């Protein structure tokens, strides 16, 4: 088994993605009215992404120049150039991944809408295949990029960190910008449309409705595409760096380095086969169809790990068990997320119930649920890391009294790397499930706006609620994989920075750690504020249009959608820059002033706090959203009741938490890791000491 | 200068407190009606605290037995007994501190109310002197306890950790129980009284009003008393343990150990002089009077540090500078807290402004303000730790490349200990300012309920709004001192557990750290939920009374106050146990399973996350409260407007955050530290490894 195999699988996956694109484009795109609406969404999304990528490119070019000039290593005079070029390629590939995701989603949405007019199966297939196209494309792109660099750098993964840094750098801007865009539009559309004027969701009379639909594509789709592109890229590089540790390289040689790439390829194969299992039999819950596809992918991936362990890792099956730990942890995390956010479960029902006493009791309960939702999650992640480490070194140690450079320790870490690979092996299918949500959401919006019969709306509503569940699950998965990848990258950072450990009882490290935690709070505050500020502007605009054009409400006048699209676009571009630069410069300042160990403290505690805050914000938002959905389904007084009004406040409060700040934190966690890894050479000498 | 001096100053302080109590009791206690209301508050508070202390005692006795049996040390067979006895004494002293605080506050409130009918100066003096009585008593109690143990244990501070553990153990129950009590009553009184029935705050027709007023005494007063008793106790013990480090003990001998006790005595002297500077000249803002008292105390304390450095520390003035760093950091923290929570400043005004678009935008802004409020705070704490460390070792190192046992490192740590002493030296005055708030709040309630002329109400309102500001400031101070004390205790923990460091890149330590962060979220969730659940029950009861007794609203029938007092009492006692035990058992389980270093990870990251979450919750609550006050002052539509309704939702949401979960986290942070310190002998051998 060699690296050529990785190229082959990636090309096949791209080919399959291409065939699926042709299939999707061949589907009926509905009535003229539907095509017109879809065209507006497409135009808005393309215009926004174009401008976003231009902004990111300018910042990335400046950063590249700084990297080339600043990174100096006497042993490797080309390190700065290598890092800079890798960075540029990583940023480019990340943008490409986001663009492909958006490209296919704005074409699938209208066809899925048309499909909903026929059957659940038809709509499900189109929406899911739209999702899997970018799942396959994103993973193949990452594999192709890393494998090429692996060949160029002669198998030294430490030279590839620039690529990971570039990918997370671009991903942060994309996720944050997209998140601001989508939630500012969503909040404004809801607050004026639903609450003040009393028109339903996605009503064509709402001036912010197109901006809202564009937002799903640039935030949820393009943003998450860049996010997971970055996850798998960083994880692969981190795992390969652990593969060059003497105790691992000494036994497995180059096999230990290409194992991560081949393991990912087996996930691609699993997903390509899994596609055939996603269909909806009569009356089958569409959610089950998606889960069936995921399980098939997981089983084939596991089989791939078994085979690869036999061929590449001398048949040491303890590594296969470590991979299973990762796969199983991913499933448990999904179940936990479902428990805390689904309205069939106690926590969300309690939020809805508390709304009977008013908005405040409901929100108080919501915050408590969000905080509590981290408990089991963290225990699962902790146990998974310990188990995988223990399996990695042949069930001999949890590492507490070991030296960092001991073979037992290094082999244990390689075990945690393989568990992370296991968890991330199902990424293509997860991306498909994740993309499914916004595509069906868009399809529903298009149907509502084009005034089609109620029956089609029912199909899309059904799929939309499944999409809400899958979106929450895949976010939980995103956080879990960020936590595991980060732990890999910690170890890689110590390796690259030449540290023996990160000792929190030192004042400089404690200060760094405190600042790491603080950066997470600061970033979240800025992200949330950006949404608040933008929606305040847009709310004024929407109110103005309703007032200036009375024909809108009567349906005789068309609202000026482009004005709202424009507000979101400008605000997102403006507000994504400052918080992102904060995350980039924070670790650099601490590293340069206080040294590599303080930067390590920042990175590790920033990661822990980032994971917890992301969980909190994602789940509080999802639970509040679903509490509202529960009431809208006719419980506790139903739509229009005071209880409903209370839950609408909760939903709106949760929006920027769950779709702007929360998902951006996934990327922040990984960016903190790749940035310290790439810039470790700068931190060797602390300015203050 | 010897330890006898500490006893002398403590006794003088107790004497002064006694004289002030006589003075307060000699003041006019108003009309019969006022005395009757005050009597109900007193009876409710005494009954609750009695039952609370009984519950704590039972749990404390069980814990003592476990400590005596479980702690085994071959070098010191009596360690278990010593720890157990210290624990019992610590818990007892903490309860006593809380009881004294409550005793004086329920007697000052009615006299301050009567004073408000005369002049601002009269009410200010009574309320402030009520606060300073327990400020002096709490600090003297702590000093007497520690000094006695110091003599009993022959000057080995490591045997005194049981006392600190006992104090924090009892404090957590007291703060959490009191916090649940006060906020459940407050939320219910507001939601039904203000929002549903439309009667003003503290209206005698509200069945929950007495429970609300009792809550101020058992939550804000008794709870905070126990909290700060614990802070200064833990800090003194931690500083003394650092004083026995070879590099410090080698130079200063026993002087380095008694320095912390004498430094605290100089703070007591400062406060006793500061009392005379708190009076209100004509038209003077009462806030300025309090600040004048604080500044005098700070200056005298600083002079005391200067003198003690000359006498005890060979005149090494760098330690004096470290103390100044602590005092100045305390002042800056107060300014930052004021900025983020006062309605004269931009952040709170933005929250009020956002309420024009509805409750959700206002809450979103509030959450962002709360998160952002940690930024400058953390930078100040980080810089203070680094500066003090650098001063401690004679401006030679920030400690990054030093060995933990090197003299430079140990002397640096002693510098951070002295900075913490500096910060905590003004504690008596801070406690007085903190107690001032609930006493004037109670006074206002008594005036409102007894139907006195509007003019007296104006005086008490003025003092009440000053009390709100001082409460927010002293909470900021509480968090800052918790952060600094915790850093001291980290180092003591490493010393006692024989660790070389706490290395986050180990899987067991990383897992411990993750669990530490998670415990903070879990505890907060439980605390918030307890308030939510209790208030749900009480809301039903209040609604029931209004319905069953129509005479209440007409003023012809008296509501059944005792029913609400009873609900709060039972719920607080029931719900304080489980979260507190969670915090106690969490570190023990991790320490026993994964070892001392993993427990260290839990403790350090738990501390960092606890500090940030406490800041977030305290400040989000205070800012939302003040945004409401701003609207109530007649801005943006004033009382009764939709903007007001939106800010009332925000205030109610913030209540359990700022007065239950937030302040309890101060105690949690310190309890995590004292518990790991006391139980370190149990963690030497990890069960899993």
PDB file of N, CA, C and O in Angstrom, chain A residues 153-180:
ATOM      1  N   UNK A 153       7.665  17.659   0.121  1.00  0.00           N
ATOM      2  CA  UNK A 153       8.545  17.849   1.270  1.00  0.00           C
ATOM      3  C   UNK A 153       9.255  16.566   1.673  1.00  0.00           C
ATOM      4  O   UNK A 153       9.746  16.450   2.805  1.00  0.00           O
ATOM      5  N   UNK A 154       9.263  15.596   0.761  1.00  0.00           N
ATOM      6  CA  UNK A 154      10.024  14.388   1.014  1.00  0.00           C
ATOM      7  C   UNK A 154       9.623  13.676   2.304  1.00  0.00           C
ATOM      8  O   UNK A 154      10.483  13.162   3.037  1.00  0.00           O
ATOM      9  N   UNK A 155       8.329  13.707   2.589  1.00  0.00           N
ATOM     10  CA  UNK A 155       7.844  12.949   3.736  1.00  0.00           C
ATOM     11  C   UNK A 155       8.084  13.578   5.089  1.00  0.00           C
ATOM     12  O   UNK A 155       7.970  12.901   6.103  1.00  0.00           O
ATOM     13  N   UNK A 156       8.409  14.876   5.143  1.00  0.00           N
ATOM     14  CA  UNK A 156       8.561  15.502   6.456  1.00  0.00           C
ATOM     15  C   UNK A 156       7.306  16.296   6.803  1.00  0.00           C
ATOM     16  O   UNK A 156       7.125  17.423   6.349  1.00  0.00           O
ATOM     17  N   UNK A 157       6.417  15.717   7.636  1.00  0.00           N
ATOM     18  CA  UNK A 157       5.138  16.386   7.892  1.00  0.00           C
ATOM     19  C   UNK A 157       5.299  17.697   8.653  1.00  0.00           C
ATOM     20  O   UNK A 157       4.390  18.528   8.638  1.00  0.00           O
ATOM     21  N   UNK A 158       6.455  17.899   9.293  1.00  0.00           N
ATOM     22  CA  UNK A 158       6.604  19.136  10.062  1.00  0.00           C
ATOM     23  C   UNK A 158       6.664  20.359   9.159  1.00  0.00           C
ATOM     24  O   UNK A 158       6.459  21.486   9.602  1.00  0.00           O
ATOM     25  N   UNK A 159       6.968  20.118   7.870  1.00  0.00           N
ATOM     26  CA  UNK A 159       6.994  21.249   6.938  1.00  0.00           C
ATOM     27  C   UNK A 159       5.604  21.568   6.393  1.00  0.00           C
ATOM     28  O   UNK A 159       5.414  22.533   5.662  1.00  0.00           O
ATOM     29  N   UNK A 160       4.617  20.722   6.763  1.00  0.00           N
ATOM     30  CA  UNK A 160       3.288  20.889   6.192  1.00  0.00           C
ATOM     31  C   UNK A 160       2.359  21.716   7.074  1.00  0.00           C
ATOM     32  O   UNK A 160       1.190  21.932   6.725  1.00  0.00           O
ATOM     33  N   UNK A 161       2.871  22.156   8.225  1.00  0.00           N
ATOM     34  CA  UNK A 161       1.969  22.862   9.145  1.00  0.00           C
ATOM     35  C   UNK A 161       1.451  24.165   8.551  1.00  0.00           C
ATOM     36  O   UNK A 161       0.363  24.622   8.891  1.00  0.00           O
ATOM     37  N   UNK A 162       2.219  24.765   7.633  1.00  0.00           N
ATOM     38  CA  UNK A 162       1.750  25.990   6.992  1.00  0.00           C
ATOM     39  C   UNK A 162       0.423  25.771   6.284  1.00  0.00           C
ATOM     40  O   UNK A 162      -0.464  26.625   6.306  1.00  0.00           O
ATOM     41  N   UNK A 163       0.290  24.616   5.647  1.00  0.00           N
ATOM     42  CA  UNK A 163      -0.948  24.281   4.933  1.00  0.00           C
ATOM     43  C   UNK A 163      -2.134  24.249   5.894  1.00  0.00           C
ATOM     44  O   UNK A 163      -3.192  24.833   5.636  1.00  0.00           O
ATOM     45  N   UNK A 164      -1.933  23.594   7.061  1.00  0.00           N
ATOM     46  CA  UNK A 164      -2.991  23.529   8.065  1.00  0.00           C
ATOM     47  C   UNK A 164      -3.334  24.910   8.604  1.00  0.00           C
ATOM     48  O   UNK A 164      -4.503  25.249   8.811  1.00  0.00           O
ATOM     49  N   UNK A 165      -2.301  25.709   8.829  1.00  0.00           N
ATOM     50  CA  UNK A 165      -2.504  27.068   9.323  1.00  0.00           C
ATOM     51  C   UNK A 165      -3.335  27.870   8.319  1.00  0.00           C
ATOM     52  O   UNK A 165      -4.324  28.529   8.673  1.00  0.00           O
ATOM     53  N   UNK A 166      -2.948  27.792   7.038  1.00  0.00           N
ATOM     54  CA  UNK A 166      -3.682  28.519   6.001  1.00  0.00           C
ATOM     55  C   UNK A 166      -5.137  28.081   5.937  1.00  0.00           C
ATOM     56  O   UNK A 166      -6.053  28.908   5.814  1.00  0.00           O
ATOM     57  N   UNK A 167      -5.352  26.770   6.061  1.00  0.00           N
ATOM     58  CA  UNK A 167      -6.717  26.254   5.974  1.00  0.00           C
ATOM     59  C   UNK A 167      -7.553  26.763   7.140  1.00  0.00           C
ATOM     60  O   UNK A 167      -8.706  27.186   6.964  1.00  0.00           O
ATOM     61  N   UNK A 168      -6.997  26.763   8.364  1.00  0.00           N
ATOM     62  CA  UNK A 168      -7.809  27.212   9.500  1.00  0.00           C
ATOM     63  C   UNK A 168      -7.981  28.725   9.480  1.00  0.00           C
ATOM     64  O   UNK A 168      -9.018  29.251   9.881  1.00  0.00           O
ATOM     65  N   UNK A 169      -6.968  29.423   8.997  1.00  0.00           N
ATOM     66  CA  UNK A 169      -7.029  30.879   8.882  1.00  0.00           C
ATOM     67  C   UNK A 169      -8.209  31.280   7.985  1.00  0.00           C
ATOM     68  O   UNK A 169      -9.095  32.050   8.369  1.00  0.00           O
ATOM     69  N   UNK A 170      -8.242  30.705   6.768  1.00  0.00           N
ATOM     70  CA  UNK A 170      -9.324  31.040   5.834  1.00  0.00           C
ATOM     71  C   UNK A 170     -10.665  30.561   6.372  1.00  0.00           C
ATOM     72  O   UNK A 170     -11.695  31.223   6.203  1.00  0.00           O
ATOM     73  N   UNK A 171     -10.659  29.396   7.060  1.00  0.00           N
ATOM     74  CA  UNK A 171     -11.913  28.844   7.566  1.00  0.00           C
ATOM     75  C   UNK A 171     -12.530  29.753   8.617  1.00  0.00           C
ATOM     76  O   UNK A 171     -13.754  29.908   8.672  1.00  0.00           O
ATOM     77  N   UNK A 172     -11.690  30.365   9.455  1.00  0.00           N
ATOM     78  CA  UNK A 172     -12.245  31.215  10.508  1.00  0.00           C
ATOM     79  C   UNK A 172     -12.991  32.402   9.909  1.00  0.00           C
ATOM     80  O   UNK A 172     -14.130  32.702  10.286  1.00  0.00           O
ATOM     81  N   UNK A 173     -12.346  33.065   8.927  1.00  0.00           N
ATOM     82  CA  UNK A 173     -13.024  34.197   8.281  1.00  0.00           C
ATOM     83  C   UNK A 173     -14.326  33.732   7.631  1.00  0.00           C
ATOM     84  O   UNK A 173     -15.361  34.381   7.747  1.00  0.00           O
ATOM     85  N   UNK A 174     -14.258  32.586   6.949  1.00  0.00           N
ATOM     86  CA  UNK A 174     -15.428  32.107   6.219  1.00  0.00           C
ATOM     87  C   UNK A 174     -16.562  31.753   7.169  1.00  0.00           C
ATOM     88  O   UNK A 174     -17.716  32.139   6.957  1.00  0.00           O
ATOM     89  N   UNK A 175     -16.244  31.037   8.243  1.00  0.00           N
ATOM     90  CA  UNK A 175     -17.302  30.624   9.165  1.00  0.00           C
ATOM     91  C   UNK A 175     -17.881  31.827   9.915  1.00  0.00           C
ATOM     92  O   UNK A 175     -19.092  31.940  10.086  1.00  0.00           O
ATOM     93  N   UNK A 176     -16.997  32.721  10.336  1.00  0.00           N
ATOM     94  CA  UNK A 176     -17.484  33.877  11.094  1.00  0.00           C
ATOM     95  C   UNK A 176     -18.279  34.826  10.193  1.00  0.00           C
ATOM     96  O   UNK A 176     -19.390  35.246  10.539  1.00  0.00           O
ATOM     97  N   UNK A 177     -17.705  35.135   9.019  1.00  0.00           N
ATOM     98  CA  UNK A 177     -18.406  36.034   8.093  1.00  0.00           C
ATOM     99  C   UNK A 177     -19.757  35.448   7.700  1.00  0.00           C
ATOM    100  O   UNK A 177     -20.786  36.126   7.761  1.00  0.00           O
ATOM    101  N   UNK A 178     -19.751  34.181   7.328  1.00  0.00           N
ATOM    102  CA  UNK A 178     -20.998  33.517   6.945  1.00  0.00           C
ATOM    103  C   UNK A 178     -21.994  33.490   8.094  1.00  0.00           C
ATOM    104  O   UNK A 178     -23.195  33.696   7.898  1.00  0.00           O
ATOM    105  N   UNK A 179     -21.470  33.246   9.310  1.00  0.00           N
ATOM    106  CA  UNK A 179     -22.339  33.184  10.487  1.00  0.00           C
ATOM    107  C   UNK A 179     -22.982  34.518  10.794  1.00  0.00           C
ATOM    108  O   UNK A 179     -24.167  34.585  11.154  1.00  0.00           O
ATOM    109  N   UNK A 180     -22.214  35.597  10.655  1.00  0.00           N
ATOM    110  CA  UNK A 180     -22.782  36.929  10.889  1.00  0.00           C
ATOM    111  C   UNK A 180     -23.859  37.211   9.841  1.00  0.00           C
ATOM    112  O   UNK A 180     -24.954  37.669  10.148  1.00  0.00           O
TER     113      UNK A 180
END
